[in-house]
Tab-separated table of C-alpha atoms in Angstrom:
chain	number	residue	atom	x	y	z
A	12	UNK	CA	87.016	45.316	-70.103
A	13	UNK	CA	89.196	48.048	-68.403
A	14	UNK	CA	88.558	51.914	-68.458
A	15	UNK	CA	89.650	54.870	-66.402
A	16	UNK	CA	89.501	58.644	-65.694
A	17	UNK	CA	93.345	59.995	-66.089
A	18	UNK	CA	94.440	63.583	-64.867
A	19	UNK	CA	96.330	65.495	-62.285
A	20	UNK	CA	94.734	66.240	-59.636
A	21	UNK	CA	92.699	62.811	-60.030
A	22	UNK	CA	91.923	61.493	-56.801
A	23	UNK	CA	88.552	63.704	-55.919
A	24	UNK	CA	87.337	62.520	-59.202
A	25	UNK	CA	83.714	60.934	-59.012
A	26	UNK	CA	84.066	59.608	-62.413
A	27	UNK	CA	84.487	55.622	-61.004
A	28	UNK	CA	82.047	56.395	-58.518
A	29	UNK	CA	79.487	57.136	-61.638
A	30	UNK	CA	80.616	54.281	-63.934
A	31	UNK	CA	81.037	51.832	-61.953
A	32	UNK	CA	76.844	52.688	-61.043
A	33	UNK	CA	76.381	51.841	-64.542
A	34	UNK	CA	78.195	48.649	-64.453
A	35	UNK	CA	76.447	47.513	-61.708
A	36	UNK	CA	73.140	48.365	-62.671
A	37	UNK	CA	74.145	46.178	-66.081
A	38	UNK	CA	75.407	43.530	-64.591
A	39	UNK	CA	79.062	43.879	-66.129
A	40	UNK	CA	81.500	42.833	-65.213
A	41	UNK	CA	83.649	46.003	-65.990
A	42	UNK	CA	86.342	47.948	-64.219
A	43	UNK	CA	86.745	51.985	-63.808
A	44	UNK	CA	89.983	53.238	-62.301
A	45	UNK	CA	91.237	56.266	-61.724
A	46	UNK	CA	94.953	57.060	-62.539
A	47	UNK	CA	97.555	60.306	-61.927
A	48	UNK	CA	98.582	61.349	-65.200
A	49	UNK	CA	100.461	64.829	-65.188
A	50	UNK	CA	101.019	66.693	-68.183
A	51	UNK	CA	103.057	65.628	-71.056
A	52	UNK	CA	102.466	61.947	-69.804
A	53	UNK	CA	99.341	61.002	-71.344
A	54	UNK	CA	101.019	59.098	-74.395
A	55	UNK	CA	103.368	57.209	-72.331
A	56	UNK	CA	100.097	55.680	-70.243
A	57	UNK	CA	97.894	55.102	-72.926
A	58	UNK	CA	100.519	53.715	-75.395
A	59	UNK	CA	101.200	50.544	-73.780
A	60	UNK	CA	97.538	49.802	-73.008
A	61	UNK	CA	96.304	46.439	-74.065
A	62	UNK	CA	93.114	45.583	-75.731
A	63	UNK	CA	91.065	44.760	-72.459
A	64	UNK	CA	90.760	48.808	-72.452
A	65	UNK	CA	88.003	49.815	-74.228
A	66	UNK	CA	87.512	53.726	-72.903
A	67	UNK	CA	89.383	56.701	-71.147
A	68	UNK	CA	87.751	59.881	-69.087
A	69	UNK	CA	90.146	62.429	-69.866
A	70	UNK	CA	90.334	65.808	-67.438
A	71	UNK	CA	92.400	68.738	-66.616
A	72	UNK	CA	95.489	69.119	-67.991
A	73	UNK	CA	95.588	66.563	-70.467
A	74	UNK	CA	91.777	67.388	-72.665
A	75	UNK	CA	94.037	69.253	-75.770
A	76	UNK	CA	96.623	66.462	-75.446
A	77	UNK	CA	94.086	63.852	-75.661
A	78	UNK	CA	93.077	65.505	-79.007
A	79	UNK	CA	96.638	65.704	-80.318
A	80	UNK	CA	96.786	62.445	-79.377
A	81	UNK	CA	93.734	60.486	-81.127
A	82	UNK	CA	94.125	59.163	-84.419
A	83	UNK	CA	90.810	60.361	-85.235
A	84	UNK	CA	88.468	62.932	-83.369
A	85	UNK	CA	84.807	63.895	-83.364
A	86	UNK	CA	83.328	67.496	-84.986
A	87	UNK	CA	82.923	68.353	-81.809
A	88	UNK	CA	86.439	67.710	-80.222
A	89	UNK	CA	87.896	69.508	-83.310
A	90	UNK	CA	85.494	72.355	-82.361
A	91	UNK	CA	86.156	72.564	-78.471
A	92	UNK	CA	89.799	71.917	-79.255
A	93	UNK	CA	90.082	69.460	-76.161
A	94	UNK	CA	89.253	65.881	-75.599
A	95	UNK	CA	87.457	64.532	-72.949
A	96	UNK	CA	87.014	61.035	-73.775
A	97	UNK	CA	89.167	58.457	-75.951
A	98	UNK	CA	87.412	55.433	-77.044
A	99	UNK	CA	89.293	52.650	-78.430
A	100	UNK	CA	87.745	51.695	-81.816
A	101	UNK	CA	89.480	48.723	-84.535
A	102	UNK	CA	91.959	51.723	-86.069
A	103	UNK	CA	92.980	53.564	-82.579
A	104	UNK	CA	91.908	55.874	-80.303
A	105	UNK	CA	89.023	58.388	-81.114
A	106	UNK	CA	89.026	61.788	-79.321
A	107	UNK	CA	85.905	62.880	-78.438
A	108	UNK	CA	84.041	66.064	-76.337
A	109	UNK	CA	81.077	64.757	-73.923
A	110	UNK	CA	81.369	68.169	-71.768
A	111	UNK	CA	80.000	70.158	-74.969
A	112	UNK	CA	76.645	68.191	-74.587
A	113	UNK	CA	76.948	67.286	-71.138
A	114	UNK	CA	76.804	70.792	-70.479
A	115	UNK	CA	73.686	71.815	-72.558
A	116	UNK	CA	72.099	68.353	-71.382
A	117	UNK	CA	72.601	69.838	-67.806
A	118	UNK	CA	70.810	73.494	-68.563
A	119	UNK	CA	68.421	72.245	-70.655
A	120	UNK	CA	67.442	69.766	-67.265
A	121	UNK	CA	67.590	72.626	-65.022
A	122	UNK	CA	66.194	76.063	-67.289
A	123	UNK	CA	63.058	76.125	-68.713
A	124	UNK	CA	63.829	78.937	-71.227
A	125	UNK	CA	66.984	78.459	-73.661
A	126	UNK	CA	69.765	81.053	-72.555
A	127	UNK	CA	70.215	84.197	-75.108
A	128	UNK	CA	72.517	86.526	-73.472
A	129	UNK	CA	75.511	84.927	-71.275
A	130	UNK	CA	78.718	85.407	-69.327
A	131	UNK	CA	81.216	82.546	-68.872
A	132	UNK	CA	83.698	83.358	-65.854
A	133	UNK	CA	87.162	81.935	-67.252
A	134	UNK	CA	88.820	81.176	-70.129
A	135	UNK	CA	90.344	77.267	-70.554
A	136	UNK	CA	89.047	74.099	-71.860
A	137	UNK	CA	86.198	73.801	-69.878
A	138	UNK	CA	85.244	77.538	-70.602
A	139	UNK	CA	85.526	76.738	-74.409
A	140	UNK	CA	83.333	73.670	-73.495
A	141	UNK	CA	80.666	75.573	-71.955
A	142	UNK	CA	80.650	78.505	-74.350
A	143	UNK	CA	80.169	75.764	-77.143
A	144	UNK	CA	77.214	74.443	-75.199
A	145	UNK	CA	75.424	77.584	-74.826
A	146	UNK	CA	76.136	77.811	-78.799
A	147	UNK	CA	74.062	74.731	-79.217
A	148	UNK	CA	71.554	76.508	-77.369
A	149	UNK	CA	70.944	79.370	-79.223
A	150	UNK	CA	73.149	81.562	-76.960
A	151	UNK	CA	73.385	84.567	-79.389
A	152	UNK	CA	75.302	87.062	-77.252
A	153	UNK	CA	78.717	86.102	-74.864
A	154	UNK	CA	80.928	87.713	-72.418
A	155	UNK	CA	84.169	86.507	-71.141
A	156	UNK	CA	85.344	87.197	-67.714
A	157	UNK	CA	89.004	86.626	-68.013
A	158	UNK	CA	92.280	87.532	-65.664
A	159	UNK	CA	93.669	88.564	-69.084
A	160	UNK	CA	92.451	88.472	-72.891
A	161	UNK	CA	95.196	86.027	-73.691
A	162	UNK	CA	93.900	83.563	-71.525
A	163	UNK	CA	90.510	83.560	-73.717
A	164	UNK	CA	92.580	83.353	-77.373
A	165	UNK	CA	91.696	79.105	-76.841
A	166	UNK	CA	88.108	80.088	-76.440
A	167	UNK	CA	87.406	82.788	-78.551
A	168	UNK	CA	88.714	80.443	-81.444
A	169	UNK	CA	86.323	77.511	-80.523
A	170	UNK	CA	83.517	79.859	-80.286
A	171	UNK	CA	84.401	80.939	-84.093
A	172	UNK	CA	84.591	77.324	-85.010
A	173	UNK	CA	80.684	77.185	-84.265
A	174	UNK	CA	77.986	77.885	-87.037
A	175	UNK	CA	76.236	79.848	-84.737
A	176	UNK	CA	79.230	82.479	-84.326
A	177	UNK	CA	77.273	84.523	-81.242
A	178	UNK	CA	78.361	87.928	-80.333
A	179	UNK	CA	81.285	87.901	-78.375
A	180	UNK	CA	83.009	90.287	-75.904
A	181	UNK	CA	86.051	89.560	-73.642
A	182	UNK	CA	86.241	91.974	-70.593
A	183	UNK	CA	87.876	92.084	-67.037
A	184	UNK	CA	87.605	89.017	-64.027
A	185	UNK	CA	88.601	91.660	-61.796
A	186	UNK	CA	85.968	94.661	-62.425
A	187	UNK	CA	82.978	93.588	-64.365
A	188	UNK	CA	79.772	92.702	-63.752
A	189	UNK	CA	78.055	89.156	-65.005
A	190	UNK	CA	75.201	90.241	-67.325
A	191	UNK	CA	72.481	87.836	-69.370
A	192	UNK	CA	70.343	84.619	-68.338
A	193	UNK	CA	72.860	82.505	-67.059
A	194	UNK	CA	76.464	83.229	-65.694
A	195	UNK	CA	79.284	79.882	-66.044
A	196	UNK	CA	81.853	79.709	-63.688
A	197	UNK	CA	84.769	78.007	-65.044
A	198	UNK	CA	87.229	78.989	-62.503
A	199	UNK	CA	87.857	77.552	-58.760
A	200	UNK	CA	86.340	78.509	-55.405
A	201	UNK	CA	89.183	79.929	-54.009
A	202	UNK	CA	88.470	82.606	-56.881
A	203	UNK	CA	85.183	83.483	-56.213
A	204	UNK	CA	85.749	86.348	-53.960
A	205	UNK	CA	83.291	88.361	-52.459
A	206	UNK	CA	83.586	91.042	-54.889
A	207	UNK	CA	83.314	88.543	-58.140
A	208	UNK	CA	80.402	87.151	-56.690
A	209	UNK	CA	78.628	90.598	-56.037
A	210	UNK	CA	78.809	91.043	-59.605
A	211	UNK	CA	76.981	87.953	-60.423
A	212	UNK	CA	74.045	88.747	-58.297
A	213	UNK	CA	72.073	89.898	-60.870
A	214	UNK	CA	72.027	86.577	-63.188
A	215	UNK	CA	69.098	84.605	-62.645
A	216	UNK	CA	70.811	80.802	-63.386
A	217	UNK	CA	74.110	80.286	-61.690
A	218	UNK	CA	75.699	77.504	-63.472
A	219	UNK	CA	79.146	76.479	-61.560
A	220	UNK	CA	81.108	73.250	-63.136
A	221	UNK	CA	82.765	72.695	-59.918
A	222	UNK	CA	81.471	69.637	-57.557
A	223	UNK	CA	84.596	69.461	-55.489
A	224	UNK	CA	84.451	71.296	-53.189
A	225	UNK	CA	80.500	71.955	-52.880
A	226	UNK	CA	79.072	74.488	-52.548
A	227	UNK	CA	81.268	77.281	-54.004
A	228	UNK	CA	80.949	80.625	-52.795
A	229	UNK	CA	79.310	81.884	-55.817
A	230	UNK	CA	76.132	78.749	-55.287
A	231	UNK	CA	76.051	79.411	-51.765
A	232	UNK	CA	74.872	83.263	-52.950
A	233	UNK	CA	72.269	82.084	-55.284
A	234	UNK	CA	69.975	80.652	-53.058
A	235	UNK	CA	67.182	82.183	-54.295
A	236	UNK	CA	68.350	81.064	-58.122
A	237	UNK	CA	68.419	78.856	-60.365
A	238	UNK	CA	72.021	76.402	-59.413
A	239	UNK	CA	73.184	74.116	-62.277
A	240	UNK	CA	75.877	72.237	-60.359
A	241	UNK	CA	79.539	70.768	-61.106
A	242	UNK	CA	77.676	66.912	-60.298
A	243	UNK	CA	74.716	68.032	-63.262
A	244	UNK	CA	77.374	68.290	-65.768
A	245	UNK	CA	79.853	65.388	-64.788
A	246	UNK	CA	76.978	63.189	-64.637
A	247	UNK	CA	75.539	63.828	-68.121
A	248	UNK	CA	78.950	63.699	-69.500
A	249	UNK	CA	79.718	60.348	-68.043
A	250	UNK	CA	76.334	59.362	-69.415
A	251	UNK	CA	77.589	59.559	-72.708
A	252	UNK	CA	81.190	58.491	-71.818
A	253	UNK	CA	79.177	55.100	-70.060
A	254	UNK	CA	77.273	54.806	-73.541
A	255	UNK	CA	80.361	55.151	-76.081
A	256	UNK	CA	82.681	53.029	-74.055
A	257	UNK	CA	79.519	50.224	-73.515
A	258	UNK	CA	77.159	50.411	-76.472
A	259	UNK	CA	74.501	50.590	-73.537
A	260	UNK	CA	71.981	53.359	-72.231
A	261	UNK	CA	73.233	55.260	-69.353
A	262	UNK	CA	71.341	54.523	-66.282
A	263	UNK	CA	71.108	58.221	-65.432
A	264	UNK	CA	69.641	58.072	-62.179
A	265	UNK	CA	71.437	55.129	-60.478
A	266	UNK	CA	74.772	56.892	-61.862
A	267	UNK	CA	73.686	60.689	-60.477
A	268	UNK	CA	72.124	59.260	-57.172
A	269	UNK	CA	76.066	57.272	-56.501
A	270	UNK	CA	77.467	60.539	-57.218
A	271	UNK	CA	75.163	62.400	-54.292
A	272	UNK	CA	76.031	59.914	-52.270
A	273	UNK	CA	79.587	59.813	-52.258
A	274	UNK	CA	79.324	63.907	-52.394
A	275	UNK	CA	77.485	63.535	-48.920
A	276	UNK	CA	79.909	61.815	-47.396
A	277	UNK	CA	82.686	63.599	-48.247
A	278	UNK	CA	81.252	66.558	-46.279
């Protein structure tokens, strides 16, 4: 059986890295590649796919295409409004959203205390992800930091898609502070500039989704913190990507000590 992580950028993805840990510590005999998909091309890949592929890891930019693209999709893909995983089933591809769990699965590992007051930094897929996540938490009041409010329109609409319906307020990247339990950075390194991160400083858990390059500027601050890394949440996503596209329990640690390693010696 043949799966694959597809996106553009794609080549510092750890996703084979992780599943091919849980192959081998099966005993399948499975493949995991990764493959440069831009935008707009992630029907002309997966179309002429045969039936030795069984799954797909889906990142940046294609998550809302994948959605548009399943012939069926998970409450929680409909509710993120992205799709991180397809997995082929007898009547097509299903979309589903392992980053909405993956991300609570990583807090909840990390934080003793469930989150009530956050700020997410960013306003994309992923930030709609996380904001989700901290949802499922019992999150019941959110800010998001955002270069401008139309940037968090995506997000702000997941958000109302939840039950829970938090509290939400959208305010300024540029000029305000992080406030609550936990601050999410959705956005890259090269963004976290000394002034953003000065705001954060008061935010006891620093959760950044980034794992390439490690650590950002805003983890290398919160030393004396609480970090919930980029590698927490890809490896409790591919967990359950490993599990859908297998019908097998993850082997969490053998897949999260393979990503360490190959983080290690990339620096």
């Amino acid at each position: 059986m043949r799966c694959a992580v597809l996106g553009d950028p794609i080549a510092h993805s750890l996703s084979p890295v992780l599943h091919r840990a849980g192959y081998a510590a099966h005993g399948l005999d499975w493949e995991y590649d990764a493959a440069l998909v831009p935008a707009g091309g992630l029907a002309g890949f997966v179309g002429p796919l045969g039936d030795d592929w069984r799954g797909l890891s889906v990142t940046a930019p294609l998550k809302r295409e994948a959605l548009l693209y399943a012939a069926a999709s998970t409450g929680t893909a409909e509710r993120a409004g992205a799709a991180n995983t397809l997995v082929r089933e007898a009547s097509g591809w299903v979309g589903e959203n392992t980053d909405v769990p993956g991300a609570a699965a990583a807090l909840r590992e990390r934080v003793a205390a469930p989150p009530v007051v956050a700020t997410i930094l960013g306003g994309g897929a992923t930030a709609a992800s996380a904001a989700l996540a901290l949802c499922d938490l019992g999150v019941g009041s959110l800010t998001l930091l955002v270069r401008s409010p139309a940037r968090a329109a995506d997000t702000l609409a997941a958000i109302d898609r939840h039950p829970a319906r938090p509290a939400v307020r959208v305010g300024s990247l540029a000029t305000e502070p992080a406030v609550g339990d936990v601050v999410v950075s959705t956005i890259p390194a090269a963004a976290q500039t000394s002034d953003l991160v000065a705001r954060c400083a008061e935010v006891p858990v620093v959760f950044d989704v980034l794992y390439d390059p490690w650590p950002t500027p805003l983890v290398t601050s919160a030393a004396d913190r609480v970090v919930v890394g980029g590698l927490d949440l890809l490896v409790h996503q591919a967990v359950l990507q490993f599990e859908l596209f297998t019908g097998r329990p993850a082997p969490l640690d053998e897949m999260r000590d393979a990503g360490a390693r190959a983080l290690r010696e990339r620096s």
